[in-house]
Amino acid sequence: DVKVTQSSRYLVKRTGEKVFLECVQDMDHENMFWYRQDPGLGLRLIYFSYDVKMKEKGDIPEGYSVSREKKERFSLILESASTNQTSMYLCASSLNDGRSYEQYFGPGTRLTVT
Amino acid sequence: AQSVTQPDIHITVSEGASLELRCNYSYGATPYLFWYVQSPGQGLQLLLKYFSGDTLVQGIKGFEAEFKRSQSSFNLRKPSVHWSDAAEYFCAVGAWSNDYKLSFGAGTTVTVRA
């Protein structure tokens, strides 16, 4: 089974802090994704990566950056956290084989910025 | 770009009754489609997927979905709901030309009453 893990289930940070959310997958997937989930809005794509050191902006990249130094790890960075970034953050991964398109999700990190 | 609409925000159903969740998509060609389920405090789990072929697809936990090209729909059904089916359900659509990205609906929350 594919396993996607996220470093924290719950996180509380103060406004202006730099925040790192870590995601690790163990199935050698090429693609990795970061979403935020808000009530009534579903999942919105923040950033995604098709390969090591490669990143592309999703629909809502403002206020976020990412890092992918190793294939299995994809980090989301909030350079200066703000209260409007309080949300559930979900990481996902998928293969890049032209046949499998389903994404596998981690358990999520609920971030509160005060 | 593709988009997906889940018209029902919240559905309440009695245990043992049937369940149908609606999903409509907007895309110029035939997309690939997924249904995911999210139990409280958890990540998303894949229920079923449609890529091509038979328009009635079977998934896990007794769920099925039917792809109707003429109606741009991919509705999820279960003949007899169990209390453990209480969760949030997300429909997702991908485009063959869109590099493995998915667009998610806003979700439908299902409450099961005894």
Coordinates of C-alpha atoms in Angstrom, one line a residue:
Chain A
D1 CA 0.0 0.0 0.0
V2 CA 1.1 3.5 -0.7
K3 CA 1.8 5.5 2.4
V4 CA 1.9 9.2 2.5
T5 CA 2.9 10.7 5.9
Q6 CA 2.8 14.3 7.1
S7 CA 5.0 15.5 9.8
S8 CA 2.3 16.9 12.1
R9 CA -1.4 16.3 12.6
Y10 CA -2.0 19.6 14.4
L11 CA 0.2 22.7 14.4
V12 CA -0.3 26.1 16.1
K13 CA 1.8 29.0 15.0
R14 CA 1.9 32.7 15.5
T15 CA 1.5 35.4 12.9
G16 CA 4.7 36.1 11.1
E17 CA 6.4 32.8 11.9
K18 CA 8.0 30.7 9.2
V19 CA 6.2 27.4 9.0
F20 CA 7.4 24.1 7.4
L21 CA 5.0 21.3 6.6
E22 CA 6.7 18.1 5.6
C23 CA 5.3 15.3 3.4
V24 CA 7.0 11.9 2.7
Q25 CA 5.8 9.1 0.4
D26 CA 7.2 5.6 0.3
M27 CA 6.1 4.4 -3.1
D28 CA 8.6 6.1 -5.5
H29 CA 5.9 8.4 -6.9
E30 CA 7.1 11.1 -9.3
N31 CA 4.2 13.5 -8.7
M32 CA 3.6 15.2 -5.4
F33 CA 0.9 17.8 -4.5
W34 CA 0.0 20.3 -1.7
Y35 CA -3.6 21.3 -1.2
R36 CA -5.4 23.3 1.3
Q37 CA -8.9 22.3 2.4
D38 CA -11.5 24.8 3.6
P39 CA -15.2 24.2 4.3
G40 CA -17.3 24.8 1.3
L41 CA -14.3 25.2 -1.0
G42 CA -13.2 21.6 -1.3
L43 CA -9.5 21.1 -2.1
R44 CA -7.5 23.8 -3.8
L45 CA -4.1 23.1 -5.3
I46 CA -1.2 25.2 -3.9
Y47 CA 1.8 23.7 -5.6
F48 CA 2.8 20.5 -7.3
S49 CA 6.0 18.8 -8.4
Y50 CA 6.7 16.3 -11.1
D51 CA 10.3 15.6 -10.2
V52 CA 13.1 16.4 -7.8
K53 CA 13.9 20.2 -7.7
M54 CA 10.9 20.8 -10.0
K55 CA 7.8 22.8 -8.9
E56 CA 4.9 24.5 -10.5
K57 CA 2.3 26.8 -9.1
G58 CA -1.2 25.6 -8.6
D59 CA -4.3 27.7 -8.2
I60 CA -3.5 29.5 -4.9
P61 CA 0.3 29.8 -4.6
E62 CA 0.4 33.2 -3.0
G63 CA 2.1 33.2 0.4
Y64 CA 3.5 29.7 0.0
S65 CA 6.7 28.1 -1.4
V66 CA 7.8 24.5 -1.8
S67 CA 10.9 22.5 -1.8
R68 CA 11.6 19.1 -3.3
E69 CA 15.2 18.0 -2.7
K70 CA 14.5 14.3 -2.7
K71 CA 12.0 12.3 -4.6
E72 CA 10.1 11.1 -1.6
R73 CA 9.9 14.4 0.3
F74 CA 7.9 17.5 -0.6
S75 CA 7.9 20.4 1.8
L76 CA 5.4 23.3 2.0
I77 CA 6.8 26.6 3.4
L78 CA 4.8 29.5 4.8
E79 CA 7.4 32.3 4.8
S80 CA 5.4 34.5 7.1
A81 CA 2.3 32.9 8.4
S82 CA -0.9 34.9 8.5
T83 CA -4.3 34.1 10.1
N84 CA -5.9 33.6 6.7
Q85 CA -3.6 30.6 6.2
T86 CA -5.4 28.8 9.1
S87 CA -6.6 25.6 7.3
M88 CA -6.2 21.9 6.7
Y89 CA -3.3 21.1 4.5
L90 CA -3.2 17.8 2.6
C91 CA -0.3 16.3 0.7
A92 CA -0.8 13.8 -2.1
S93 CA 1.3 11.8 -4.5
S94 CA 0.8 9.9 -7.8
L95 CA 2.6 8.0 -10.4
N96 CA 3.8 9.6 -13.7
D97 CA 3.3 6.6 -15.9
G98 CA 0.6 7.6 -18.3
R99 CA -1.8 5.0 -16.9
S100 CA -2.4 5.7 -13.2
Y101 CA -3.9 9.0 -12.3
E102 CA -5.2 8.5 -8.8
Q103 CA -3.7 10.5 -6.0
Y104 CA -2.9 9.1 -2.6
F105 CA -3.3 11.4 0.3
G106 CA -1.7 11.9 3.7
P107 CA -3.8 12.3 6.9
G108 CA -3.5 16.1 6.7
T109 CA -2.1 18.8 9.0
R110 CA -4.5 21.2 10.7
L111 CA -2.7 24.5 11.0
T112 CA -3.9 27.3 13.2
V113 CA -2.2 30.7 13.0
T114 CA -3.0 33.0 15.9
Chain B
A1 CA -9.8 24.0 -17.7
Q2 CA -12.0 21.4 -16.1
S3 CA -14.3 22.0 -13.1
V4 CA -16.6 19.9 -11.0
T5 CA -19.8 20.7 -9.1
Q6 CA -21.4 18.8 -6.2
P7 CA -24.8 20.4 -5.8
D8 CA -25.6 18.9 -2.4
I9 CA -23.6 20.3 0.5
H10 CA -25.2 18.1 3.1
I11 CA -27.3 14.9 2.9
T12 CA -28.9 13.0 5.8
V13 CA -29.9 9.5 5.3
S14 CA -31.3 6.7 7.5
E15 CA -29.2 3.6 8.1
G16 CA -30.2 0.9 5.6
A17 CA -31.6 3.4 3.1
S18 CA -30.1 4.1 -0.3
L19 CA -27.7 7.0 -1.0
E20 CA -27.0 8.9 -4.2
L21 CA -24.5 11.8 -4.3
R22 CA -24.4 14.0 -7.4
C23 CA -21.4 15.2 -9.3
N24 CA -21.4 17.3 -12.5
Y25 CA -18.3 18.2 -14.4
S26 CA -17.4 20.7 -17.0
Y27 CA -14.8 19.8 -19.6
G28 CA -14.6 19.8 -23.4
A29 CA -13.6 16.2 -23.8
T30 CA -14.0 13.0 -21.8
P31 CA -12.3 13.4 -18.5
Y32 CA -11.2 10.8 -16.0
L33 CA -13.1 10.9 -12.7
F34 CA -12.8 9.8 -9.1
W35 CA -14.8 9.7 -5.9
Y36 CA -12.9 10.0 -2.6
V37 CA -14.2 9.7 1.0
Q38 CA -12.8 11.6 4.0
S39 CA -13.7 10.4 7.5
P40 CA -13.5 13.0 10.3
G41 CA -9.9 14.0 10.9
Q42 CA -8.5 11.8 8.2
G43 CA -7.1 12.2 4.7
L44 CA -8.9 11.3 1.5
Q45 CA -9.4 7.6 0.5
L46 CA -10.1 6.6 -3.0
L47 CA -13.5 4.9 -3.4
L48 CA -13.6 4.4 -7.2
K49 CA -12.4 5.7 -10.5
Y50 CA -13.4 6.0 -14.1
F51 CA -11.0 6.2 -17.0
S52 CA -12.8 4.6 -19.9
G53 CA -14.9 1.6 -20.9
D54 CA -17.9 0.4 -18.9
T55 CA -19.7 3.4 -17.6
L56 CA -20.8 1.7 -14.4
V57 CA -17.9 1.3 -12.0
Q58 CA -17.7 -0.6 -8.8
G59 CA -15.6 0.6 -5.8
I60 CA -14.8 -0.3 -2.3
K61 CA -17.2 -0.4 0.6
G62 CA -20.2 -1.3 -1.7
F63 CA -20.2 2.0 -3.6
E64 CA -20.7 2.3 -7.4
A65 CA -20.8 5.2 -9.8
E66 CA -22.2 5.8 -13.2
F67 CA -20.6 8.0 -15.9
K68 CA -23.1 9.7 -18.1
R69 CA -21.5 11.6 -20.9
S70 CA -24.7 13.2 -22.1
Q71 CA -25.4 14.7 -18.7
S72 CA -21.7 15.4 -17.8
S73 CA -22.4 13.5 -14.5
F74 CA -20.7 10.9 -12.4
N75 CA -23.1 10.1 -9.5
L76 CA -22.1 7.9 -6.6
R77 CA -24.6 5.4 -5.2
K78 CA -24.9 2.9 -2.4
P79 CA -27.9 0.6 -2.0
S80 CA -27.9 0.4 1.8
V81 CA -26.0 2.8 3.9
H82 CA -24.2 1.9 7.1
W83 CA -23.5 4.2 10.0
S84 CA -19.8 4.0 9.2
D85 CA -20.5 5.7 5.8
A86 CA -21.0 9.0 7.6
A87 CA -18.2 11.1 6.1
E88 CA -17.4 13.8 3.5
Y89 CA -17.4 12.8 -0.1
F90 CA -15.4 14.5 -2.9
C91 CA -15.8 14.1 -6.6
A92 CA -12.6 14.9 -8.6
V93 CA -12.0 15.3 -12.3
G94 CA -8.8 15.2 -14.4
A95 CA -8.1 16.1 -18.0
W96 CA -5.9 13.8 -20.1
S97 CA -4.0 16.9 -21.2
N98 CA -3.6 18.5 -17.8
D99 CA -0.5 16.7 -16.4
Y100 CA -2.1 14.6 -13.6
K101 CA -3.7 17.5 -11.8
L102 CA -7.2 17.1 -10.4
S103 CA -10.0 19.5 -9.8
F104 CA -12.1 18.7 -6.7
G105 CA -15.7 19.5 -5.9
A106 CA -16.6 21.3 -2.7
G107 CA -17.7 18.1 -1.1
T108 CA -20.9 16.5 0.2
T109 CA -21.2 15.7 3.9
V110 CA -23.3 12.6 4.6
T111 CA -25.0 12.1 8.0
V112 CA -26.4 8.7 8.8
R113 CA -29.2 8.6 11.4
A114 CA -30.1 5.4 13.2

